[in-house]
């Protein structure tokens, strides 16, 4: 397929939104930042070039002032809390989890509290109190404690689950650029565009949840950068969609 054929279904869907005078909302969550790197520079440059607000899920235990200094003038960047140290505590035969039921509850919650406070201290006005659990997994029994630790929203992957939304607002991601199981590179562009079309179609039929695109700048191959570039460009060119940032979503999560 040519590039154009790959993107055509998404172009058509966005035109349908525009024709209906509707504007779909997208947000970009990029995980695992801890310090300034060449890959982060590339992400920031790409976001700035297309006016895309970026949400960086930063790992508290491994970050520091260097990243805060680098982000100081980046007005489009929001920083949220990515667990504590991104360590797996699940046994080898289970899916990876830092925030699972494998350790005493007080220990996990203590780290989450410390992580949130640390990110707030380091990133100040850039920080928004959203928890992004490493590997997008959290023990449901921990979720009810999150508001008490100062978190105002949770962000994982996929459709919003009632066992999360019962306790705090949930702002999820829905389309993950990377193929973690097979190539560990970017997924096929046609497959990604089709996944975005599917999310848009669900929302057109009813519902206005923002569509979360999930990226991991530290492991992007050329194909992942190319996909982000093409997506940013396409959304910039249509009145049928726009990018939003967490501060905007936190003010009016229901809109
Ligand atoms: Zn992560």
Coordinates of N, CA and C and ligand atoms in Angstrom, one line a residue:
X1 N 0.8 -1.2 0.0 CA 0.0 0.0 0.0 C 0.9 1.3 0.0
X2 N 0.4 2.2 -0.7 CA 1.2 3.5 -0.7 C 0.8 4.2 0.6
X3 N 1.7 5.1 1.0 CA 1.4 5.9 2.2 C 0.0 6.5 2.2
X4 N -0.3 7.0 1.0 CA -1.6 7.7 0.9 C -2.8 6.7 1.2
X5 N -2.7 5.5 0.7 CA -3.7 4.5 0.8 C -3.8 4.1 2.3
X6 N -2.7 4.1 3.0 CA -2.7 3.8 4.4 C -3.5 4.8 5.2
X7 N -3.3 6.1 4.9 CA -3.9 7.1 5.7 C -5.3 7.5 5.2
X8 N -5.7 7.0 4.1 CA -7.0 7.5 3.5 C -8.2 7.2 4.4
X9 N -8.3 6.0 5.0 CA -9.5 5.8 5.9 C -9.6 6.8 7.1
X10 N -8.4 7.2 7.6 CA -8.4 8.1 8.7 C -8.8 9.5 8.2
X11 N -8.3 9.8 7.0 CA -8.6 11.1 6.4 C -10.2 11.2 6.2
X12 N -10.7 10.1 5.7 CA -12.2 10.1 5.5 C -13.0 10.2 6.8
X13 N -12.5 9.5 7.8 CA -13.2 9.6 9.1 C -13.2 11.0 9.7
X14 N -12.0 11.6 9.6 CA -11.8 12.9 10.2 C -12.7 13.9 9.4
X15 N -12.8 13.7 8.1 CA -13.7 14.6 7.3 C -15.1 14.4 7.7
X16 N -15.5 13.2 8.1 CA -16.9 13.0 8.6 C -17.1 13.8 9.8
X17 N -16.2 13.8 10.8 CA -16.3 14.6 12.0 C -16.4 16.1 11.6
X18 N -15.6 16.6 10.7 CA -15.6 18.0 10.3 C -16.9 18.4 9.7
X19 N -17.4 17.5 8.9 CA -18.7 17.8 8.2 C -19.8 17.9 9.2
X20 N -19.7 17.1 10.3 CA -20.8 17.1 11.3 C -20.5 18.2 12.4
X21 N -19.5 19.1 12.0 CA -19.2 20.2 13.0 C -18.7 19.6 14.3
X22 N -18.1 18.5 14.3 CA -17.6 17.9 15.5 C -16.1 17.9 15.5
X23 N -15.5 17.9 16.7 CA -14.0 17.9 16.8 C -13.6 16.9 17.8
X24 N -13.0 15.8 17.3 CA -12.5 14.7 18.1 C -11.3 15.2 18.9
X25 N -11.1 14.7 20.1 CA -10.0 15.1 21.0 C -9.0 14.0 21.1
X26 N -7.7 14.4 20.9 CA -6.6 13.4 21.0 C -5.7 13.9 22.1
X27 N -5.0 13.0 22.8 CA -3.9 13.4 23.7 C -2.8 12.4 23.5
X28 N -1.5 12.9 23.7 CA -0.4 12.0 23.5 C 0.3 11.8 24.9
X29 N 0.4 10.6 25.3 CA 1.1 10.2 26.5 C 2.4 9.5 26.1
X30 N 3.5 10.0 26.6 CA 4.8 9.3 26.2 C 5.4 8.9 27.6
X31 N 5.8 7.6 27.7 CA 6.2 7.0 28.9 C 7.7 6.9 29.1
X32 N 8.2 6.9 30.3 CA 9.5 6.4 30.8 C 10.6 7.5 30.7
X33 N 10.3 8.8 30.5 CA 11.3 9.8 30.6 C 11.9 9.9 32.0
X34 N 13.2 10.1 32.0 CA 13.9 10.4 33.3 C 14.9 11.6 33.2
X35 N 15.5 11.7 32.0 CA 16.5 12.7 31.8 C 16.5 13.2 30.3
X36 N 17.1 14.4 30.1 CA 17.2 14.8 28.7 C 18.0 13.8 27.9
X37 N 17.6 13.5 26.7 CA 18.3 12.6 25.8 C 18.0 13.1 24.3
X38 N 18.8 12.6 23.4 CA 18.6 13.0 22.0 C 17.1 12.6 21.6
X39 N 16.7 11.4 22.0 CA 15.3 11.0 21.7 C 14.3 11.9 22.2
X40 N 14.5 12.4 23.4 CA 13.5 13.4 24.0 C 13.6 14.7 23.2
X41 N 14.7 15.1 22.8 CA 14.8 16.3 21.9 C 14.0 16.2 20.7
X42 N 14.1 15.0 20.1 CA 13.4 14.7 18.9 C 11.9 14.8 19.1
X43 N 11.4 14.2 20.2 CA 10.0 14.3 20.5 C 9.5 15.7 20.8
X44 N 10.3 16.4 21.5 CA 9.9 17.8 21.8 C 9.9 18.7 20.5
X45 N 10.9 18.5 19.7 CA 10.9 19.2 18.4 C 9.7 18.9 17.5
X46 N 9.3 17.6 17.5 CA 8.2 17.2 16.7 C 6.9 17.8 17.3
X47 N 6.7 17.7 18.6 CA 5.5 18.3 19.2 C 5.4 19.8 19.0
X48 N 6.5 20.5 19.1 CA 6.5 21.9 18.9 C 6.2 22.3 17.5
X49 N 6.8 21.5 16.6 CA 6.6 21.8 15.1 C 5.1 21.7 14.7
X50 N 4.4 20.9 15.4 CA 2.9 20.7 15.0 C 2.0 21.2 16.1
X51 N 2.5 21.9 17.1 CA 1.6 22.4 18.2 C 0.9 21.3 19.0
X52 N 1.6 20.2 19.2 CA 1.0 19.1 19.9 C 1.5 19.1 21.4
X53 N 0.5 19.3 22.3 CA 0.9 19.2 23.8 C 1.3 17.8 24.1
X54 N 2.4 17.7 24.9 CA 2.9 16.3 25.2 C 2.8 16.1 26.7
X55 N 2.4 14.9 27.0 CA 2.3 14.5 28.4 C 3.4 13.4 28.7
X56 N 4.4 13.8 29.5 CA 5.5 12.8 29.8 C 5.2 12.1 31.1
X57 N 5.1 10.8 31.1 CA 5.0 10.0 32.3 C 6.4 9.7 32.8
X58 N 6.8 10.4 33.9 CA 8.2 10.4 34.3 C 8.4 9.5 35.5
X59 N 9.4 8.7 35.5 CA 9.7 7.7 36.6 C 10.3 8.4 37.8
X60 N 9.6 8.6 38.9 CA 10.1 9.4 40.0 C 11.5 9.0 40.6
X61 N 11.7 7.8 40.8 CA 12.9 7.3 41.5 C 14.2 7.6 40.7
X62 N 14.0 7.7 39.3 CA 15.2 7.8 38.5 C 15.4 9.2 37.8
X63 N 14.4 10.1 38.1 CA 14.5 11.4 37.4 C 15.2 12.5 38.3
X64 N 15.3 13.7 37.9 CA 16.0 14.7 38.7 C 15.9 16.1 38.0
X65 N 16.7 17.0 38.5 CA 16.6 18.4 38.1 C 17.0 18.6 36.6
X66 N 17.8 17.7 36.1 CA 18.3 18.0 34.7 C 17.1 18.0 33.8
X67 N 16.1 17.0 34.0 CA 14.9 17.0 33.1 C 14.1 18.2 33.3
X68 N 13.9 18.6 34.6 CA 13.1 19.8 34.9 C 13.7 21.0 34.2
X69 N 15.0 21.2 34.3 CA 15.6 22.4 33.7 C 15.4 22.4 32.2
X70 N 15.5 21.2 31.6 CA 15.3 21.1 30.1 C 13.9 21.5 29.7
X71 N 12.9 21.1 30.6 CA 11.5 21.3 30.2 C 11.0 22.7 30.6
X72 N 11.9 23.5 31.2 CA 11.5 24.8 31.8 C 10.8 25.7 30.8
X73 N 11.2 25.7 29.6 CA 10.6 26.6 28.6 C 9.6 25.9 27.7
X74 N 9.4 24.7 28.0 CA 8.5 23.9 27.1 C 7.0 24.0 27.6
X75 N 6.4 25.1 27.1 CA 5.0 25.3 27.6 C 4.0 24.3 27.3
X76 N 4.2 23.5 26.3 CA 3.3 22.5 25.9 C 3.4 21.2 26.6
X77 N 4.4 21.1 27.5 CA 4.7 19.8 28.2 C 4.1 19.7 29.6
X78 N 3.4 18.6 29.8 CA 2.9 18.3 31.2 C 3.6 17.0 31.7
X79 N 3.9 17.0 33.0 CA 4.6 15.9 33.6 C 3.6 15.2 34.5
X80 N 3.5 13.8 34.4 CA 2.7 13.0 35.3 C 3.6 11.9 35.9
X81 N 3.0 11.2 36.9 CA 3.8 10.3 37.7 C 3.7 8.8 37.2
X82 N 4.9 8.3 36.8 CA 4.9 6.9 36.3 C 5.4 5.9 37.3
X83 N 4.5 5.6 38.2 CA 4.8 4.6 39.3 C 5.9 5.2 40.2
X84 N 6.8 4.3 40.7 CA 7.9 4.8 41.5 C 9.2 4.5 40.9
X85 N 9.6 3.3 40.7 CA 10.9 3.0 40.1 C 10.9 2.1 38.8
X86 N 9.6 1.8 38.4 CA 9.4 1.0 37.2 C 10.1 -0.4 37.4
X87 N 9.9 -0.9 38.5 CA 10.5 -2.3 38.8 C 9.4 -3.3 38.8
X88 N 9.7 -4.5 38.3 CA 8.7 -5.5 38.2 C 8.8 -6.3 39.6
X89 N 7.6 -6.5 40.2 CA 7.6 -7.3 41.4 C 6.8 -8.6 41.3
X90 N 6.3 -8.8 40.1 CA 5.5 -10.0 39.8 C 6.5 -11.2 39.5
X91 N 6.1 -12.4 39.8 CA 6.9 -13.6 39.5 C 7.0 -13.7 38.0
X92 N 8.0 -14.5 37.6 CA 8.3 -14.6 36.1 C 7.1 -15.1 35.3
X93 N 6.3 -15.9 35.8 CA 5.2 -16.5 35.0 C 4.0 -15.5 34.9
X94 N 4.1 -14.3 35.5 CA 3.0 -13.4 35.5 C 3.4 -12.2 34.7
X95 N 2.4 -11.4 34.2 CA 2.7 -10.1 33.5 C 3.4 -9.2 34.5
X96 N 4.2 -8.4 33.9 CA 5.0 -7.5 34.7 C 4.1 -6.4 35.5
X97 N 4.5 -6.2 36.7 CA 3.7 -5.2 37.5 C 4.6 -4.6 38.6
X98 N 4.6 -3.3 38.7 CA 5.2 -2.7 39.9 C 4.1 -2.5 41.0
X99 N 2.9 -2.2 40.5 CA 1.8 -1.8 41.5 C 0.8 -3.0 41.6
X100 N 1.3 -4.2 41.6 CA 0.4 -5.4 41.8 C 0.2 -5.7 43.3
X101 N -0.4 -6.9 43.5 CA -0.6 -7.3 44.9 C 0.6 -8.1 45.5
X102 N 1.8 -7.9 45.0 CA 2.9 -8.8 45.4 C 3.6 -8.3 46.6
X103 N 3.4 -7.0 47.0 CA 4.1 -6.4 48.1 C 3.0 -5.9 49.1
X104 N 3.5 -5.6 50.3 CA 2.5 -5.1 51.3 C 1.9 -3.8 50.8
X105 N 0.6 -3.6 51.0 CA -0.1 -2.4 50.5 C 0.6 -1.1 51.0
X106 N 1.0 -1.1 52.3 CA 1.6 0.2 52.8 C 2.9 0.5 52.1
X107 N 3.6 -0.5 51.6 CA 4.9 -0.2 50.9 C 4.6 0.4 49.6
X108 N 3.7 -0.2 48.8 CA 3.4 0.3 47.5 C 2.8 1.7 47.6
X109 N 1.8 1.9 48.5 CA 1.2 3.2 48.6 C 2.2 4.3 49.1
X110 N 3.1 3.9 50.0 CA 4.1 4.8 50.5 C 5.0 5.3 49.3
X111 N 5.4 4.4 48.4 CA 6.2 4.7 47.3 C 5.4 5.7 46.3
X112 N 4.1 5.4 46.2 CA 3.3 6.2 45.3 C 3.2 7.6 45.8
X113 N 3.0 7.7 47.1 CA 2.9 9.0 47.8 C 4.2 9.8 47.6
X114 N 5.3 9.1 47.9 CA 6.6 9.7 47.7 C 6.9 10.1 46.3
X115 N 6.5 9.3 45.4 CA 6.7 9.5 43.9 C 6.0 10.8 43.5
X116 N 4.7 10.9 43.9 CA 3.9 12.0 43.5 C 4.5 13.3 44.1
X117 N 4.9 13.3 45.4 CA 5.5 14.5 46.0 C 6.8 14.9 45.3
X118 N 7.6 13.9 45.0 CA 8.9 14.1 44.3 C 8.6 14.8 42.9
X119 N 7.7 14.3 42.2 CA 7.5 14.8 40.8 C 6.9 16.3 41.0
X120 N 6.1 16.5 42.0 CA 5.5 17.8 42.2 C 6.7 18.8 42.6
X121 N 7.5 18.3 43.5 CA 8.7 19.2 43.9 C 9.6 19.5 42.7
X122 N 9.9 18.6 41.9 CA 10.9 18.7 40.8 C 10.3 19.5 39.7
X123 N 9.1 19.2 39.3 CA 8.5 19.8 38.0 C 7.5 20.9 38.2
X124 N 7.2 21.2 39.5 CA 6.4 22.4 39.8 C 5.2 22.6 38.9
X125 N 5.1 23.7 38.2 CA 3.9 24.0 37.4 C 3.7 23.1 36.2
X126 N 4.7 22.3 35.8 CA 4.5 21.4 34.7 C 3.8 20.1 35.2
X127 N 3.7 19.9 36.5 CA 3.2 18.7 37.1 C 1.6 18.7 37.1
X128 N 1.0 17.5 36.8 CA -0.4 17.3 37.0 C -0.6 16.0 37.8
X129 N -1.4 15.9 38.8 CA -1.5 14.7 39.7 C -2.2 13.6 39.0
X130 N -1.6 13.0 38.0 CA -2.2 11.8 37.3 C -1.2 10.7 37.6
X131 N -1.7 9.5 37.9 CA -0.9 8.3 38.1 C -0.9 7.5 36.8
X132 N 0.2 7.2 36.2 CA 0.4 6.2 35.1 C 1.1 5.0 35.6
X133 N 0.4 3.9 35.9 CA 1.1 2.7 36.4 C 2.0 2.1 35.4
X134 N 3.2 1.7 35.8 CA 4.1 1.0 34.8 C 3.4 -0.2 34.3
X135 N 3.6 -0.4 33.0 CA 3.0 -1.5 32.2 C 1.4 -1.4 32.2
X136 N 1.0 -0.2 32.6 CA -0.5 0.1 32.6 C -1.3 -0.8 33.5
X137 N -0.6 -1.3 34.5 CA -1.4 -2.3 35.4 C -1.3 -1.8 36.9
X138 N -2.4 -2.0 37.6 CA -2.4 -1.6 39.0 C -3.5 -2.6 39.7
X139 N -3.1 -3.0 40.9 CA -4.0 -3.8 41.7 C -5.3 -3.0 41.9
X140 N -6.5 -3.5 41.5 CA -7.7 -2.7 41.7 C -7.9 -2.3 43.1
X141 N -7.4 -3.1 44.1 CA -7.6 -2.7 45.5 C -6.8 -1.5 45.9
X142 N -5.8 -1.1 45.1 CA -5.0 0.1 45.4 C -5.7 1.3 44.9
X143 N -6.6 1.2 43.9 CA -7.1 2.4 43.3 C -7.9 3.3 44.2
X144 N -8.6 2.7 45.1 CA -9.4 3.5 46.0 C -8.6 4.4 46.9
X145 N -7.3 4.0 47.1 CA -6.4 4.8 48.0 C -5.8 6.0 47.2
X146 N -5.9 6.0 45.9 CA -5.2 7.1 45.2 C -5.6 8.5 45.5
X147 N -6.9 8.8 45.6 CA -7.3 10.2 45.9 C -6.6 10.6 47.3
X148 N -6.6 9.7 48.2 CA -6.0 10.1 49.5 C -4.5 10.4 49.4
X149 N -3.8 9.9 48.4 CA -2.4 10.2 48.2 C -2.2 11.4 47.3
X150 N -3.3 12.1 46.9 CA -3.2 13.3 46.2 C -3.3 13.2 44.7
X151 N -3.6 11.9 44.2 CA -3.8 11.8 42.8 C -5.2 12.2 42.4
X152 N -5.3 12.9 41.3 CA -6.7 13.4 40.8 C -7.2 12.6 39.6
X153 N -6.3 11.8 39.0 CA -6.8 11.0 37.9 C -5.8 9.8 37.7
X154 N -6.3 8.8 37.0 CA -5.5 7.6 36.7 C -5.5 7.4 35.2
X155 N -4.3 6.9 34.6 CA -4.3 6.7 33.2 C -3.6 5.4 32.9
X156 N -4.4 4.4 32.3 CA -3.9 3.1 31.9 C -4.1 3.0 30.4
X157 N -4.3 1.7 29.9 CA -4.5 1.5 28.5 C -5.8 0.8 28.3
X158 N -6.5 1.2 27.2 CA -7.8 0.5 26.8 C -9.0 1.2 27.3
X159 N -10.2 0.6 27.2 CA -11.4 1.1 27.6 C -11.4 1.4 29.1
X160 N -12.1 2.4 29.6 CA -12.2 2.7 31.0 C -12.9 1.6 31.8
X161 N -12.3 1.1 32.8 CA -12.9 0.1 33.7 C -13.6 0.7 34.8
X162 N -14.8 0.1 35.1 CA -15.6 0.6 36.2 C -14.9 0.5 37.6
X163 N -14.1 -0.5 37.7 CA -13.3 -0.7 39.0 C -12.3 0.4 39.2
X164 N -11.9 1.2 38.2 CA -11.1 2.3 38.3 C -11.9 3.6 38.4
X165 N -12.9 3.8 37.5 CA -13.6 5.0 37.4 C -14.5 5.2 38.7
X166 N -14.7 4.2 39.5 CA -15.5 4.4 40.7 C -14.8 5.3 41.7
X167 N -13.5 5.4 41.5 CA -12.8 6.1 42.6 C -12.1 7.4 42.2
X168 N -11.9 7.6 40.9 CA -11.3 8.8 40.4 C -11.4 8.9 38.9
X169 N -11.3 10.1 38.3 CA -11.4 10.2 36.9 C -10.3 9.4 36.2
X170 N -10.6 8.8 35.1 CA -9.7 8.0 34.3 C -9.5 8.6 32.9
X171 N -8.2 8.8 32.6 CA -7.9 9.4 31.3 C -7.0 8.4 30.6
X172 N -7.5 7.5 29.8 CA -6.7 6.4 29.3 C -6.1 6.7 27.9
X173 N -5.1 5.8 27.6 CA -4.6 5.7 26.2 C -5.2 4.5 25.5
X174 N -5.3 4.6 24.2 CA -6.0 3.6 23.4 C -5.2 3.0 22.3
X175 N -4.2 3.7 21.8 CA -3.5 3.2 20.6 C -2.0 3.3 20.9
X176 N -1.3 2.1 21.0 CA 0.1 2.0 21.4 C 0.9 1.9 20.1
X177 N 1.8 2.8 19.9 CA 2.7 2.7 18.7 C 3.5 1.5 18.5
X178 N 4.0 0.9 19.7 CA 5.0 -0.1 19.6 C 4.4 -1.5 19.6
X179 N 5.2 -2.4 18.9 CA 4.8 -3.8 18.9 C 5.8 -4.5 19.9
X180 N 5.3 -4.6 21.1 CA 6.1 -5.1 22.2 C 6.4 -6.5 22.2
X181 N 5.5 -7.3 21.6 CA 5.6 -8.8 21.6 C 6.4 -9.4 20.5
X182 N 6.4 -8.7 19.4 CA 7.1 -9.3 18.3 C 8.4 -8.5 17.9
X183 N 8.2 -7.5 17.1 CA 9.4 -6.8 16.5 C 10.1 -5.8 17.5
X184 N 9.3 -5.4 18.5 CA 9.7 -4.4 19.4 C 10.1 -3.0 18.7
X185 N 9.5 -2.9 17.5 CA 9.6 -1.7 16.7 C 8.2 -1.1 16.6
X186 N 8.0 -0.2 15.7 CA 6.7 0.4 15.5 C 5.8 -0.6 14.8
X187 N 4.5 -0.5 15.2 CA 3.5 -1.4 14.5 C 3.3 -0.9 13.1
X188 N 2.7 -1.7 12.3 CA 2.4 -1.4 10.9 C 1.5 -0.1 10.9
X189 N 1.9 0.9 10.0 CA 1.2 2.1 10.0 C -0.3 2.0 9.6
X190 N -0.6 1.1 8.7 CA -2.0 0.9 8.3 C -2.8 0.4 9.5
X191 N -2.2 -0.5 10.2 CA -2.8 -1.1 11.4 C -3.1 0.0 12.5
X192 N -2.1 0.8 12.7 CA -2.3 1.9 13.6 C -3.4 2.9 13.2
X193 N -3.3 3.3 11.9 CA -4.3 4.2 11.4 C -5.7 3.6 11.5
X194 N -5.8 2.3 11.3 CA -7.1 1.6 11.4 C -7.6 1.6 12.8
X195 N -6.7 1.4 13.8 CA -7.0 1.4 15.2 C -7.6 2.8 15.6
X196 N -7.0 3.8 15.1 CA -7.5 5.2 15.4 C -8.8 5.4 14.8
X197 N -9.0 4.9 13.6 CA -10.3 5.1 12.9 C -11.4 4.4 13.8
X198 N -11.1 3.2 14.3 CA -12.0 2.4 15.1 C -12.4 3.2 16.4
X199 N -11.4 3.8 17.0 CA -11.7 4.6 18.2 C -12.6 5.8 17.8
X200 N -12.3 6.5 16.7 CA -13.1 7.6 16.2 C -14.5 7.2 16.0
X201 N -14.7 6.0 15.3 CA -16.1 5.6 15.0 C -16.9 5.3 16.2
X202 N -16.3 4.7 17.2 CA -17.0 4.5 18.5 C -17.4 5.8 19.1
X203 N -16.6 6.8 19.1 CA -16.9 8.1 19.7 C -18.0 8.8 18.8
X204 N -17.9 8.7 17.5 CA -18.9 9.4 16.7 C -20.3 8.9 17.0
X205 N -20.4 7.6 17.3 CA -21.7 7.0 17.6 C -22.2 7.4 19.0
X206 N -21.3 7.9 19.8 CA -21.7 8.4 21.2 C -20.5 8.3 22.1
X207 N -20.4 9.4 22.9 CA -19.2 9.4 23.8 C -18.2 10.4 23.3
X208 N -17.5 11.0 24.2 CA -16.5 12.0 23.8 C -15.2 11.8 24.5
X209 N -14.9 10.6 24.9 CA -13.6 10.4 25.6 C -12.5 10.7 24.7
X210 N -11.5 11.5 25.2 CA -10.3 11.8 24.3 C -9.6 10.5 23.9
X211 N -9.1 10.4 22.7 CA -8.3 9.3 22.2 C -6.9 9.4 22.6
X212 N -6.4 8.5 23.4 CA -5.0 8.6 23.9 C -4.0 7.8 23.0
X213 N -3.0 8.5 22.5 CA -2.0 7.9 21.7 C -0.8 7.6 22.7
X214 N -0.3 6.4 22.7 CA 0.8 6.0 23.6 C 2.1 5.9 22.9
X215 N 3.1 6.6 23.3 CA 4.5 6.5 22.7 C 5.5 6.3 23.7
X216 N 6.7 5.8 23.3 CA 7.8 5.6 24.2 C 9.1 6.1 23.5
X217 N 9.4 7.4 23.6 CA 10.4 8.0 22.8 C 11.8 7.3 22.9
X218 N 12.1 6.7 24.0 CA 13.4 6.1 24.2 C 13.6 4.9 23.3
X219 N 12.6 4.2 22.9 CA 12.7 3.0 22.0 C 12.2 3.2 20.6
X220 N 11.9 4.4 20.2 CA 11.3 4.6 18.9 C 12.3 4.3 17.8
X221 N 11.9 3.5 16.8 CA 12.7 3.4 15.6 C 12.2 4.4 14.6
X222 N 12.8 4.4 13.4 CA 12.5 5.4 12.4 C 11.0 5.4 12.0
X223 N 10.5 4.2 12.0 CA 9.1 4.0 11.6 C 8.1 4.7 12.6
X224 N 8.5 4.6 13.9 CA 7.7 5.2 15.0 C 7.7 6.8 14.8
X225 N 8.9 7.3 14.6 CA 9.0 8.8 14.4 C 8.2 9.2 13.2
X226 N 8.3 8.4 12.1 CA 7.6 8.8 10.9 C 6.1 8.7 11.1
X227 N 5.6 7.7 11.9 CA 4.1 7.7 12.1 C 3.7 8.9 12.9
X228 N 4.4 9.2 14.0 CA 4.0 10.4 14.8 C 4.0 11.6 13.9
X229 N 5.0 11.8 13.1 CA 5.1 13.0 12.2 C 3.8 13.0 11.3
X230 N 3.5 11.9 10.7 CA 2.3 11.9 9.8 C 1.0 12.2 10.5
X231 N 0.9 11.6 11.7 CA -0.3 11.8 12.5 C -0.5 13.2 12.9
X232 N 0.6 13.8 13.4 CA 0.6 15.2 13.9 C 0.2 16.1 12.7
X233 N 0.8 15.8 11.5 CA 0.5 16.6 10.4 C -1.0 16.5 10.0
X234 N -1.5 15.3 10.0 CA -2.9 15.1 9.6 C -3.9 15.8 10.5
X235 N -3.6 15.7 11.8 CA -4.6 16.3 12.7 C -4.4 17.8 12.7
X236 N -3.2 18.3 12.4 CA -3.1 19.8 12.3 C -3.9 20.3 11.1
X237 N -4.1 19.5 10.1 CA -4.7 20.0 8.9 C -6.2 19.9 8.9
X238 N -6.8 19.2 9.9 CA -8.3 19.0 9.8 C -9.0 19.7 11.0
X239 N -10.2 20.3 10.7 CA -11.0 20.9 11.8 C -11.7 19.8 12.5
X240 N -11.6 18.5 12.1 CA -12.3 17.4 12.7 C -11.6 16.8 13.9
X241 N -10.5 17.3 14.3 CA -9.8 16.8 15.5 C -8.8 17.9 16.0
X242 N -8.5 17.7 17.3 CA -7.5 18.6 17.9 C -6.8 17.9 19.1
X243 N -5.6 18.4 19.4 CA -4.9 17.8 20.6 C -5.3 18.5 21.8
X244 N -5.4 17.8 22.9 CA -5.7 18.4 24.2 C -4.6 18.0 25.2
X245 N -4.5 18.7 26.3 CA -3.5 18.4 27.3 C -4.2 18.1 28.6
X246 N -3.6 17.3 29.5 CA -4.3 17.0 30.8 C -4.8 18.1 31.6
X247 N -4.1 19.3 31.7 CA -4.8 20.4 32.4 C -6.2 20.7 31.9
X248 N -6.3 20.7 30.6 CA -7.6 20.9 30.0 C -8.6 19.8 30.3
X249 N -8.1 18.6 30.3 CA -9.0 17.4 30.6 C -9.4 17.4 32.0
X250 N -8.5 17.8 32.9 CA -8.8 17.8 34.3 C -9.9 18.8 34.7
X251 N -9.9 19.9 33.9 CA -10.9 21.0 34.2 C -12.3 20.5 33.8
X252 N -12.4 19.8 32.7 CA -13.7 19.4 32.2 C -13.6 18.0 31.7
X253 N -13.4 16.9 32.6 CA -13.2 15.6 32.1 C -14.4 15.0 31.3
X254 N -15.6 15.6 31.5 CA -16.8 15.1 30.9 C -17.1 15.6 29.5
X255 N -16.5 16.7 29.2 CA -16.8 17.4 27.9 C -16.5 16.6 26.7
Ligands
LIG1 ZN1 6.8 2.6 31.5

